[in-house]
Short mmCIF file of C-alpha atoms and ligand atoms in Angstrom, two decimals:
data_model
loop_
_atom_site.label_atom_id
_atom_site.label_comp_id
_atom_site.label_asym_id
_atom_site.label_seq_id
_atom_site.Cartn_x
_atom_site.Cartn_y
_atom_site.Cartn_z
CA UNK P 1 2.95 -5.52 -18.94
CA UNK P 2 3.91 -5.29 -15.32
CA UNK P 3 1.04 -3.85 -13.33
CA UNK P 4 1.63 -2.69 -9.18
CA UNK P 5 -1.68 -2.99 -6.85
CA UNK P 6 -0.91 -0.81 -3.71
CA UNK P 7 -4.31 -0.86 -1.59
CA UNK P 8 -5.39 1.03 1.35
CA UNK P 9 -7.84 2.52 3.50
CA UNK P 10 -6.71 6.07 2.35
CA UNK P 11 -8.13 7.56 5.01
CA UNK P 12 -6.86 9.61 4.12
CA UNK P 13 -4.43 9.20 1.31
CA UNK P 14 -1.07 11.39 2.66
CA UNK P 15 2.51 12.16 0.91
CA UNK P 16 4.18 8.79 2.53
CA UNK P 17 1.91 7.10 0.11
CA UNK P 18 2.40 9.02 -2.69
CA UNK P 19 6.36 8.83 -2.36
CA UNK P 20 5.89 4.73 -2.18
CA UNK P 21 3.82 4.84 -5.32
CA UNK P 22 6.82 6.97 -7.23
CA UNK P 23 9.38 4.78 -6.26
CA UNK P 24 7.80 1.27 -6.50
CA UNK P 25 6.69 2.87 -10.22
CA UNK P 26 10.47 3.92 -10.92
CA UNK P 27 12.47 1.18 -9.01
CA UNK P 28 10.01 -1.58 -10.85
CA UNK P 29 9.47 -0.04 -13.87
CA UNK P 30 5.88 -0.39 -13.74
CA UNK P 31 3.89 0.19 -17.01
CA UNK P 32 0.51 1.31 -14.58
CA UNK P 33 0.17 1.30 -10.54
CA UNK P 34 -3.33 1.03 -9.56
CA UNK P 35 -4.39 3.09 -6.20
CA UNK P 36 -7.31 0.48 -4.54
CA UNK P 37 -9.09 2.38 -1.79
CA UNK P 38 -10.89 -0.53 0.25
CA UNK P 39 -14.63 -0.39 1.27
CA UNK P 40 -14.26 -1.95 4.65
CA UNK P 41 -10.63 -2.41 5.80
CA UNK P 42 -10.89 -6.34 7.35
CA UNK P 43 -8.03 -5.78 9.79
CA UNK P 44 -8.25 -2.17 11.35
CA UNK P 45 -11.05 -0.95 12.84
CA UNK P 46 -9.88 3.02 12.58
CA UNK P 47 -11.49 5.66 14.63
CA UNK P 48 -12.93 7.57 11.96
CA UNK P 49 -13.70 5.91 8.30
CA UNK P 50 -14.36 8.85 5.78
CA UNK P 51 -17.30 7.65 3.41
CA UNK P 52 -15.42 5.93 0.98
CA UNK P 53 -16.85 8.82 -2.21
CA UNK P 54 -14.42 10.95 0.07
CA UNK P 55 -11.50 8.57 -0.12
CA UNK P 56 -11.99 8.04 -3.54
CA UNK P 57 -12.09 11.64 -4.56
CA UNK P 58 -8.90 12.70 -2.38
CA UNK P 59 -7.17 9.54 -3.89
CA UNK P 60 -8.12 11.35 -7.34
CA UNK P 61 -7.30 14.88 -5.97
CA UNK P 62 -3.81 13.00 -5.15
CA UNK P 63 -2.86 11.11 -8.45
CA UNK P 64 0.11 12.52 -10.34
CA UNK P 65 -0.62 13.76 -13.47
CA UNK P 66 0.81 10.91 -15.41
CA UNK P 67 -1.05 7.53 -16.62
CA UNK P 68 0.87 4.99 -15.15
CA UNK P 69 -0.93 6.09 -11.73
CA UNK P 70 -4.41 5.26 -11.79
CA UNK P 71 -7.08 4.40 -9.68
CA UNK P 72 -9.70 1.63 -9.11
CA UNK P 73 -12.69 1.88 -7.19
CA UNK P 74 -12.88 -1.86 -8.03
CA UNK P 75 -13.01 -3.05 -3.88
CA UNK P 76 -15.40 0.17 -2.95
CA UNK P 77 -17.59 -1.40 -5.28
CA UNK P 78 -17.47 -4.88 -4.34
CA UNK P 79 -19.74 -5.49 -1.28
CA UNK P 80 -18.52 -6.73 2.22
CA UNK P 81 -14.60 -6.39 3.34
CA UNK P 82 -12.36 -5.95 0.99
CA UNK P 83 -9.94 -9.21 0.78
CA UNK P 84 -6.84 -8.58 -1.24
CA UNK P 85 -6.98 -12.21 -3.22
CA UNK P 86 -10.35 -11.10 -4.51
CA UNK P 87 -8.78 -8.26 -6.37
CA UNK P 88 -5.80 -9.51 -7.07
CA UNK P 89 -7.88 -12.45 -9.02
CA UNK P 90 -9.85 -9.90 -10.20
CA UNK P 91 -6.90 -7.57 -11.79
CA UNK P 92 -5.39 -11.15 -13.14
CA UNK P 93 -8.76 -12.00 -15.02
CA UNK P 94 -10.50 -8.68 -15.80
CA UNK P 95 -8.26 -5.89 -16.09
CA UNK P 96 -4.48 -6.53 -16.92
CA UNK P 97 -4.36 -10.56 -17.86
CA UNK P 98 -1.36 -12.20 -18.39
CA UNK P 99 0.60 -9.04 -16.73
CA UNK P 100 3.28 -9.34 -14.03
CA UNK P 101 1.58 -8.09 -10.81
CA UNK P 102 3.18 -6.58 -8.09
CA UNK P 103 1.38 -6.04 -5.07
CA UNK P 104 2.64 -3.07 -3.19
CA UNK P 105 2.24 -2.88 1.42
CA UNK P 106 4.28 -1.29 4.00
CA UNK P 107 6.18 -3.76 6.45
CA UNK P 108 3.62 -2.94 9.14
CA UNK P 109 1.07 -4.72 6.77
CA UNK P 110 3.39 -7.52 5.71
CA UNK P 111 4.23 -8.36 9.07
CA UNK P 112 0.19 -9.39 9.23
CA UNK P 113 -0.27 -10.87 6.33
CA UNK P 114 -0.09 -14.24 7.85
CA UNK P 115 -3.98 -13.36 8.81
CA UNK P 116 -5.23 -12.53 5.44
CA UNK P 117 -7.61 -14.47 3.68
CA UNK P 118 -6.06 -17.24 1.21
CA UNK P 119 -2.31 -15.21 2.22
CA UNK P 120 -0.52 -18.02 0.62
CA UNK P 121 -2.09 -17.92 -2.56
CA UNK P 122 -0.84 -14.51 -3.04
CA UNK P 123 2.73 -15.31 -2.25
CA UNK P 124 2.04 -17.84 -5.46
CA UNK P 125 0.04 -14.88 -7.65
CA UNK P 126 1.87 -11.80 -7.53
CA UNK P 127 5.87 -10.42 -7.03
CA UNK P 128 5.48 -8.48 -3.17
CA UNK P 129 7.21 -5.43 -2.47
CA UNK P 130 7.70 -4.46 1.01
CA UNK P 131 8.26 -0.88 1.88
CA UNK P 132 10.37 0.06 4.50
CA UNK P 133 8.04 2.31 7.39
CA UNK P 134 8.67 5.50 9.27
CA UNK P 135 5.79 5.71 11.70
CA UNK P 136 4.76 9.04 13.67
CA UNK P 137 8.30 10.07 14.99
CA UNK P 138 9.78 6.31 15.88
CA UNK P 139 12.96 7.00 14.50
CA UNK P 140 13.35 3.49 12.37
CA UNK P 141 14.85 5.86 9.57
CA UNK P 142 18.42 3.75 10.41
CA UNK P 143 16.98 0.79 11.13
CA UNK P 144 19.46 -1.82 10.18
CA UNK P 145 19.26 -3.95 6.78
CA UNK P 146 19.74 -6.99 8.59
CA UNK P 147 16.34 -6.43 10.96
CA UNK P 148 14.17 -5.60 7.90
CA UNK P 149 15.53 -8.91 6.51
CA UNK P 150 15.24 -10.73 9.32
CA UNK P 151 11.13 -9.55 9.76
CA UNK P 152 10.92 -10.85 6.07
CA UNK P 153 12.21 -13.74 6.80
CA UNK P 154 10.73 -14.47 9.78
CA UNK P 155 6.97 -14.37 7.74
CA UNK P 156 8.21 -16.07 4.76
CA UNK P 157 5.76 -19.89 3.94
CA UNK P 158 8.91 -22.14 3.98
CA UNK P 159 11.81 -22.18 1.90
CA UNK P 160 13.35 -19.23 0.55
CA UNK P 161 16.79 -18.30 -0.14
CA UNK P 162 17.94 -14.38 -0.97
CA UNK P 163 18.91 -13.69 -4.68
CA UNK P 164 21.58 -10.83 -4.68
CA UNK P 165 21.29 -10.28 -8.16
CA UNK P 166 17.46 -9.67 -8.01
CA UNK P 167 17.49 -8.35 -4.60
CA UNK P 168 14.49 -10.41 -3.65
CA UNK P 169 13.71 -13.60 -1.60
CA UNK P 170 12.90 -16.60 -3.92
CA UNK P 171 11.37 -20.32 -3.84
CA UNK P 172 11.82 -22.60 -6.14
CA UNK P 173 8.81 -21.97 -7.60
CA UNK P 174 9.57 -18.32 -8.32
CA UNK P 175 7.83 -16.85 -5.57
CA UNK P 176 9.35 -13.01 -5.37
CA UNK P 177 9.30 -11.02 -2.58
CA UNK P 178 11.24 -7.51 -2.81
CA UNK P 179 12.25 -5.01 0.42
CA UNK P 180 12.23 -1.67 -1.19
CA UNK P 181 13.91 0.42 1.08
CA UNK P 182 12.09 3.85 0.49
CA UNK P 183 13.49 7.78 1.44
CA UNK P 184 11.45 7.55 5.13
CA UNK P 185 8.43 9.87 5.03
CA UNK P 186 7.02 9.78 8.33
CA UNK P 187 3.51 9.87 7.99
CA UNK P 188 0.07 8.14 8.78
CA UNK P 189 -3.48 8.95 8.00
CA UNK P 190 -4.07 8.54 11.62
CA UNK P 191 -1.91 11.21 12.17
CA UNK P 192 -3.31 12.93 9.74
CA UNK P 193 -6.62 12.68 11.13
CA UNK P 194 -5.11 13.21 14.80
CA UNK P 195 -3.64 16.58 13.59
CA UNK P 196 -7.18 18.17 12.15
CA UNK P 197 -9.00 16.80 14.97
CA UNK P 198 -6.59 18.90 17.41
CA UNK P 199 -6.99 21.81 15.02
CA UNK P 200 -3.19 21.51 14.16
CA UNK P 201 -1.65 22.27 10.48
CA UNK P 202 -1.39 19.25 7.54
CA UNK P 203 0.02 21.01 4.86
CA UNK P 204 3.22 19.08 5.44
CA UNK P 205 1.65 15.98 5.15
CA UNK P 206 -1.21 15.36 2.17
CA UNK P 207 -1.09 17.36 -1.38
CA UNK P 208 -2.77 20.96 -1.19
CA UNK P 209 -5.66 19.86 -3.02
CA UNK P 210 -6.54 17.01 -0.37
CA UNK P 211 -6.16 19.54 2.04
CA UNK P 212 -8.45 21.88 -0.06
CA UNK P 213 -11.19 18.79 0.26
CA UNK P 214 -10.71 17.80 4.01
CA UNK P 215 -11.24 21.56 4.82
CA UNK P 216 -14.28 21.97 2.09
CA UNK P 217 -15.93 18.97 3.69
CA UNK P 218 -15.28 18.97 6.80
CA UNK P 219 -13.87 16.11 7.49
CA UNK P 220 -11.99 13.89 10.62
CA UNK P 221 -13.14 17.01 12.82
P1 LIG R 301 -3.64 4.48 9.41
O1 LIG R 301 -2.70 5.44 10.07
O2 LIG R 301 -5.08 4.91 9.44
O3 LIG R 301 -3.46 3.07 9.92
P2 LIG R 301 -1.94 4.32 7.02
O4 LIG R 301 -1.20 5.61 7.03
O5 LIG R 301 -1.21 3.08 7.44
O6 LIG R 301 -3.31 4.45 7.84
P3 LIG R 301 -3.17 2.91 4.78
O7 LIG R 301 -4.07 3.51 3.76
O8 LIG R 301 -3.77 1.95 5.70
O9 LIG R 301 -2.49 4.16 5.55
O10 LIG R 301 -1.88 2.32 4.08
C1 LIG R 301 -1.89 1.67 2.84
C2 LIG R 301 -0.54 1.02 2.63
O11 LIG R 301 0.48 2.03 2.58
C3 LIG R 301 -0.12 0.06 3.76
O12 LIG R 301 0.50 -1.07 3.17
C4 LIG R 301 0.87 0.88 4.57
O13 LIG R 301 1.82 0.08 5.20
C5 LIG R 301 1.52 1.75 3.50
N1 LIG R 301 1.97 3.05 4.03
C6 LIG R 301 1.21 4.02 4.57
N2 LIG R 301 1.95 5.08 4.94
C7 LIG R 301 3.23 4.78 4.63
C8 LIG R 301 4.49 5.49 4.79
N3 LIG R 301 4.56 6.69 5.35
N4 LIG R 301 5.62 4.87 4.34
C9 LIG R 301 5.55 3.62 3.78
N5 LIG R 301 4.41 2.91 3.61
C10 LIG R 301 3.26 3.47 4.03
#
């Protein structure tokens, strides 16, 4: 079984996430990828946090119709911030044991992940994939190989050295960590939310149906 986590705020969830979760899906051949909304995001503070029965409907809304995409409400239920060892201990225990896990973050996360709770630990638990960024018009969309590598490597917990054949950074105790360099899709949730706020058009950027919701409820007015 090899299992993807790919957690969020999803504030809300837009197309650049939906085209990570088809390739990581396709490129790792993932039996399930699980969509985790978080309940309290520990490291951004963003200017508008839909309630998170919002998120977790437009994350629904959003889901392809096929059941290696699902969706687990398993960090909007756990109480406080939403630390991504706690779920990845809990996927490894409760829901998929003995599975390969691959957790699934943009290089704007990875490049923080030197803050996150227990960070090491995960580079031990799980395979990372790293997806190349477009953000809000910075053209990055050429951004040469050898910076994305170097920004790896500059985060990587001591020794690694790049397998060709695997296309991943290893250690030698089979620590993985992939770059999956994705079709750019320039788009954020906080443009997203920028864009209703100013009245402006989203279609090109979330699925109709999370459109549909946003404009049924109202929300990031
Ligand atoms: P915000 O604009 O509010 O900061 P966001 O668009 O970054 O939100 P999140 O839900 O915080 O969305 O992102 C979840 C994960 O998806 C993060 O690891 C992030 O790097 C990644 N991600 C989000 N949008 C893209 C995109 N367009 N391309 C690649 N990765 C993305």
């Amino acid at each position: 079984m090899r299992a993807g986590l790919f957690g969020g705020t999803f504030n809300p969830i837009h197309k650049g996430h939906l085209m990570v979760a088809e390739q990581v899906v396709e490129r790792f051949f993932l039996d399930r990828l699980y969509i985790i909304p978080c309940r309290e995001p520990p490291h951004k503070s963003p200017d508008y946090l839909a309630p998170a029965t919002d998120r977790v409907r437009m994350v629904r809304l959003a889901l392809p119709g096929d059941s290696r995409y699902r969706l687990s409400e398993v960090e909007i239920r756990r109480s406080g911030p939403s630390y991504t060892i706690d779920t990845v201990t809990h996927f490894a225990a409760a829901v998929v044991p003995g599975a390969t896990l691959f957790l699934v973050m943009g290089m704007d996360a990875f490049l923080e992940i030197h803050t996150w709770k227990r960070w090491l630990e995960l580079f031990e638990r799980v395979q990372l994939v790293v997806v190349t960024r477009q953000l809000d018009g910075e053209s990055d969309a050429d951004a040469d190989r050898s910076i994305m590598d170097g920004c790896i490597r500059a985060r990587l917990p001591g020794e690694y050295t790049y397998d060709e054949k695997k296309s991943c950074w290893q250690n030698v105790h089979g620590a993985c960590i992939h770059l999956l360099e994705t079709l750019p899709v320039a788009v954020s949730s906080s443009q997203v939310r920028r864009r209703i706020k100013a009245g402006r058009p989203i279609a090109n950027l979330v699925p109709p149906a999370v459109k549909a919701y946003i404009e049924e409820k109202e929300l990031y007015r």
